[in-house]
């Protein structure tokens, strides 16, 4: 009998909104979204899951949300708002996933209702995964509260949890129905978290947009000094570049190419090796430094441009490297990260390197000897700078 | 700052192949598929997960697969072939899911490698789910071995497991990369399983294709007598109608409409109520009978057409109803199935009923009194027939 051919396309679309004070009763943005998408006659429910780090710094948030939905009652708020820990632990322990699944079940959240996650990237990743696998997908809304999640992870199409000690071993590609970036959440971030997310802006500028890199150089001081307007522009531009990349190439990553992971192969491994004591963005800054110097040592990138990258990373207050990024021998833990990175993506090893500021290139082989040399150069630079900093303090 | 709009389409395509003796060394079909899709230079792996019911009736299968991949060694067979129980229990207990995830992890199956499931619909559902959530999706191949999975569930885009005692509470929409329907697997099915899957053909014919319904009427005796050619045509035509429906309408079911679930609201509930002692197809046949008589009682369908449907169901050897489908009062367990069906899909209750043979219509309200009457009519008919059968035996 004849082979039957199946072929169809599925359209995905969503908006990333920028706002201030999302749950101010006078801010109609989220209510307009929720009621605008209500095409049927039945009342939709919305379940909120919030990062404990956010409720700690914004203790009035839960009551603000409840007040908001008393005023805007076309959508039925699930009164039992779920508070879960933030950061990587929420992706490491499946009991948090189960908590969200139980809430979806207990409160009768169906495929036309909403699960809204408020928090950092880890909470959004885990809740997005829970929403996607519940009833084959209830509608997920993302409300990222960190620089990193507002400019990168929170606005994209991926979710996941860690399993078998491997980052994002379980997960799916599943776009949200909307993202709300509220600048007010950024004001309470620690300096470390404020800075950390900017690493993704450096990354996307380096592989895609020379002009944005120059803007980052020119505005590094303002960003380091927590200037709000500069931060807002950085987030908007970085989010825009990420969204363009996703729709332009291969949204669900069927190929082996993943340029947005520039600097990430070593960063992912380093996060595990330090038991997530260093932030994702801090690890990415070090990973960018490593792959930039590697790009220079392998003859792809000029020394001048390589130095500009390292200068920007330092100007923003990042460390250039970490003792665990040093390569002692061929089986150094960090080199295993290369193999794990390949395995997670599958297919051929594909690492993005730089040929110029604003221009990435794919490489399929990485020379461990050059990785070793690059990490030594960075260690030395880092020590010199630390020394200089000490001198200037004395 | 301006709202950023994201929008993109993702294309999905796969073939459903029909064959005999898939792992005969001279049958190049699956090898051609595996090597044809190998666009990169790296060797792909393939992990097999097999339904225990299949290895029991085809004890040589594991060694046939191993021999096949010795001969066709462009794809690397994972020697550790996983055998798991078949039927609903494999979807009820997450330890089987974990077994597949562990195998994916231990054998380094990546996004360019394959997980091939051989078995009935439950095994395909569970393994498809495991493959989809691993590394955000490794490639799944489906090799359905029952009538039901070859003509319906195995060729579609859904997967899932049961959770919180709810059918498919966890799952995703995720197309396979290929489906191989091998007729040889059908030869060892019990009469009950051979018959059971034909219920989905009755269903799809009733809502979409009058001609196919007439073909089923004309070939009911051949099908009941296990005629291979008739069964092959039934499967091919039923699969074709299912594939056309999926690509034509709303592949990932963003709306509330689900015409392919004609007869299924009560069937799903009945499976749970009987602790899966009746087959899915048997329950669907009873669900079709119920919704057909309901269509007649509610003035949608002529009595003559309704009787033709019931005759076909009985001619194929199905029971028309089950004691647990009887409605005693308003909160009869079976009526709760309506609410659960709505909740799983979300939005407005949407049940497909018949206006003619070959023509479905959506209804948003179901009258419990008419459900009660329909189930009583069927109970009486079923008893009469049982009586007639007994008489004719005596």
PDB file of C-alpha atoms in Angstrom, chain B residues 134-240:
ATOM      1  CA  UNK B 134      14.324  14.194  26.696  1.00  0.00           C
ATOM      2  CA  UNK B 135      16.795  16.890  25.604  1.00  0.00           C
ATOM      3  CA  UNK B 136      13.735  18.862  24.447  1.00  0.00           C
ATOM      4  CA  UNK B 137      12.979  16.133  21.942  1.00  0.00           C
ATOM      5  CA  UNK B 138      14.918  13.200  20.539  1.00  0.00           C
ATOM      6  CA  UNK B 139      13.584  11.706  17.318  1.00  0.00           C
ATOM      7  CA  UNK B 140      10.772   9.229  17.848  1.00  0.00           C
ATOM      8  CA  UNK B 141       9.892   6.399  15.489  1.00  0.00           C
ATOM      9  CA  UNK B 142       6.604   4.580  15.983  1.00  0.00           C
ATOM     10  CA  UNK B 143       6.086   0.959  15.057  1.00  0.00           C
ATOM     11  CA  UNK B 144       2.500   0.232  16.082  1.00  0.00           C
ATOM     12  CA  UNK B 145       1.597  -3.423  16.470  1.00  0.00           C
ATOM     13  CA  UNK B 146      -2.168  -3.349  17.023  1.00  0.00           C
ATOM     14  CA  UNK B 147      -5.062  -2.461  14.759  1.00  0.00           C
ATOM     15  CA  UNK B 148      -5.901   0.439  17.043  1.00  0.00           C
ATOM     16  CA  UNK B 149      -2.435   1.965  16.971  1.00  0.00           C
ATOM     17  CA  UNK B 150      -1.858   1.320  13.248  1.00  0.00           C
ATOM     18  CA  UNK B 151      -5.076   3.014  12.216  1.00  0.00           C
ATOM     19  CA  UNK B 152      -5.329   5.768  14.812  1.00  0.00           C
ATOM     20  CA  UNK B 153      -3.266   6.606  17.886  1.00  0.00           C
ATOM     21  CA  UNK B 154       0.134   5.435  16.632  1.00  0.00           C
ATOM     22  CA  UNK B 155       0.133   7.558  13.500  1.00  0.00           C
ATOM     23  CA  UNK B 156      -0.896  10.884  15.066  1.00  0.00           C
ATOM     24  CA  UNK B 157       0.844  13.656  16.945  1.00  0.00           C
ATOM     25  CA  UNK B 158      -0.146  13.052  20.550  1.00  0.00           C
ATOM     26  CA  UNK B 159       1.575  11.293  23.394  1.00  0.00           C
ATOM     27  CA  UNK B 160       1.032  11.122  27.118  1.00  0.00           C
ATOM     28  CA  UNK B 161       0.849   9.281  30.404  1.00  0.00           C
ATOM     29  CA  UNK B 162      -1.832   9.139  33.071  1.00  0.00           C
ATOM     30  CA  UNK B 163      -1.340  11.171  36.239  1.00  0.00           C
ATOM     31  CA  UNK B 164      -3.557  12.026  39.184  1.00  0.00           C
ATOM     32  CA  UNK B 165      -5.704   9.124  37.951  1.00  0.00           C
ATOM     33  CA  UNK B 166      -6.527  11.128  34.831  1.00  0.00           C
ATOM     34  CA  UNK B 167      -5.972   9.816  31.348  1.00  0.00           C
ATOM     35  CA  UNK B 168      -3.217  11.673  29.497  1.00  0.00           C
ATOM     36  CA  UNK B 169      -2.970  14.353  32.197  1.00  0.00           C
ATOM     37  CA  UNK B 170       0.690  14.681  31.192  1.00  0.00           C
ATOM     38  CA  UNK B 171       1.600  14.766  27.540  1.00  0.00           C
ATOM     39  CA  UNK B 172       2.467  16.871  24.518  1.00  0.00           C
ATOM     40  CA  UNK B 173       1.749  17.290  20.849  1.00  0.00           C
ATOM     41  CA  UNK B 174       4.860  16.012  19.147  1.00  0.00           C
ATOM     42  CA  UNK B 175       4.919  14.370  15.729  1.00  0.00           C
ATOM     43  CA  UNK B 176       7.081  11.286  15.160  1.00  0.00           C
ATOM     44  CA  UNK B 177       9.758  11.359  12.445  1.00  0.00           C
ATOM     45  CA  UNK B 178       8.310   8.189  10.902  1.00  0.00           C
ATOM     46  CA  UNK B 179       5.709   5.479  11.447  1.00  0.00           C
ATOM     47  CA  UNK B 180       6.127   1.894  10.211  1.00  0.00           C
ATOM     48  CA  UNK B 181       2.951  -0.210  10.051  1.00  0.00           C
ATOM     49  CA  UNK B 182       3.972  -3.862   9.735  1.00  0.00           C
ATOM     50  CA  UNK B 183       1.032  -6.161   8.955  1.00  0.00           C
ATOM     51  CA  UNK B 184       2.812  -9.203  10.401  1.00  0.00           C
ATOM     52  CA  UNK B 185       2.308  -7.945  13.935  1.00  0.00           C
ATOM     53  CA  UNK B 186      -1.457  -8.170  13.477  1.00  0.00           C
ATOM     54  CA  UNK B 187      -1.441 -11.892  12.790  1.00  0.00           C
ATOM     55  CA  UNK B 188      -0.754 -12.758  16.414  1.00  0.00           C
ATOM     56  CA  UNK B 189      -3.408 -10.493  17.931  1.00  0.00           C
ATOM     57  CA  UNK B 190      -6.209 -12.087  19.933  1.00  0.00           C
ATOM     58  CA  UNK B 191      -9.655 -11.880  18.341  1.00  0.00           C
ATOM     59  CA  UNK B 192     -10.530  -9.235  20.904  1.00  0.00           C
ATOM     60  CA  UNK B 193      -7.614  -7.003  19.930  1.00  0.00           C
ATOM     61  CA  UNK B 194      -8.092  -7.645  16.224  1.00  0.00           C
ATOM     62  CA  UNK B 195     -11.690  -6.465  16.499  1.00  0.00           C
ATOM     63  CA  UNK B 196     -11.175  -3.703  19.022  1.00  0.00           C
ATOM     64  CA  UNK B 197      -9.240  -1.299  16.794  1.00  0.00           C
ATOM     65  CA  UNK B 198     -11.912  -1.351  14.099  1.00  0.00           C
ATOM     66  CA  UNK B 199     -14.007   0.865  16.392  1.00  0.00           C
ATOM     67  CA  UNK B 200     -11.842   3.849  15.385  1.00  0.00           C
ATOM     68  CA  UNK B 201     -12.571   3.145  11.723  1.00  0.00           C
ATOM     69  CA  UNK B 202     -16.320   3.168  12.430  1.00  0.00           C
ATOM     70  CA  UNK B 203     -15.815   6.451  14.263  1.00  0.00           C
ATOM     71  CA  UNK B 204     -13.877   8.269  11.565  1.00  0.00           C
ATOM     72  CA  UNK B 205     -16.189   6.923   8.839  1.00  0.00           C
ATOM     73  CA  UNK B 206     -19.245   8.160  10.747  1.00  0.00           C
ATOM     74  CA  UNK B 207     -18.000  11.718  11.130  1.00  0.00           C
ATOM     75  CA  UNK B 208     -16.154  12.078   7.825  1.00  0.00           C
ATOM     76  CA  UNK B 209     -16.703   9.500   5.119  1.00  0.00           C
ATOM     77  CA  UNK B 210     -19.985   7.860   4.224  1.00  0.00           C
ATOM     78  CA  UNK B 211     -18.347   5.748   1.504  1.00  0.00           C
ATOM     79  CA  UNK B 212     -15.940   4.231   3.982  1.00  0.00           C
ATOM     80  CA  UNK B 213     -18.851   3.437   6.285  1.00  0.00           C
ATOM     81  CA  UNK B 214     -20.569   1.551   3.453  1.00  0.00           C
ATOM     82  CA  UNK B 215     -17.290  -0.273   2.764  1.00  0.00           C
ATOM     83  CA  UNK B 216     -17.195  -1.277   6.431  1.00  0.00           C
ATOM     84  CA  UNK B 217     -20.793  -2.554   6.242  1.00  0.00           C
ATOM     85  CA  UNK B 218     -19.955  -4.588   3.140  1.00  0.00           C
ATOM     86  CA  UNK B 219     -16.732  -5.968   4.582  1.00  0.00           C
ATOM     87  CA  UNK B 220     -17.795  -6.494   8.187  1.00  0.00           C
ATOM     88  CA  UNK B 221     -17.928 -10.273   7.785  1.00  0.00           C
ATOM     89  CA  UNK B 222     -14.482 -10.428   6.176  1.00  0.00           C
ATOM     90  CA  UNK B 223     -13.061  -8.236   8.928  1.00  0.00           C
ATOM     91  CA  UNK B 224     -14.687 -10.379  11.624  1.00  0.00           C
ATOM     92  CA  UNK B 225     -13.224 -13.482   9.914  1.00  0.00           C
ATOM     93  CA  UNK B 226      -9.726 -11.975  10.090  1.00  0.00           C
ATOM     94  CA  UNK B 227      -9.285 -11.460   6.380  1.00  0.00           C
ATOM     95  CA  UNK B 228      -5.855  -9.880   5.954  1.00  0.00           C
ATOM     96  CA  UNK B 229      -6.515  -7.852   2.791  1.00  0.00           C
ATOM     97  CA  UNK B 230      -9.688  -6.351   4.258  1.00  0.00           C
ATOM     98  CA  UNK B 231      -7.863  -5.452   7.460  1.00  0.00           C
ATOM     99  CA  UNK B 232      -4.980  -3.857   5.542  1.00  0.00           C
ATOM    100  CA  UNK B 233      -7.364  -1.679   3.564  1.00  0.00           C
ATOM    101  CA  UNK B 234      -9.304  -0.727   6.690  1.00  0.00           C
ATOM    102  CA  UNK B 235      -6.090   0.374   8.401  1.00  0.00           C
ATOM    103  CA  UNK B 236      -4.776   2.305   5.418  1.00  0.00           C
ATOM    104  CA  UNK B 237      -8.044   4.161   4.828  1.00  0.00           C
ATOM    105  CA  UNK B 238      -8.578   4.905   8.521  1.00  0.00           C
ATOM    106  CA  UNK B 239      -4.992   6.159   8.895  1.00  0.00           C
ATOM    107  CA  UNK B 240      -5.427   8.333   5.823  1.00  0.00           C
TER     108      UNK B 240
END
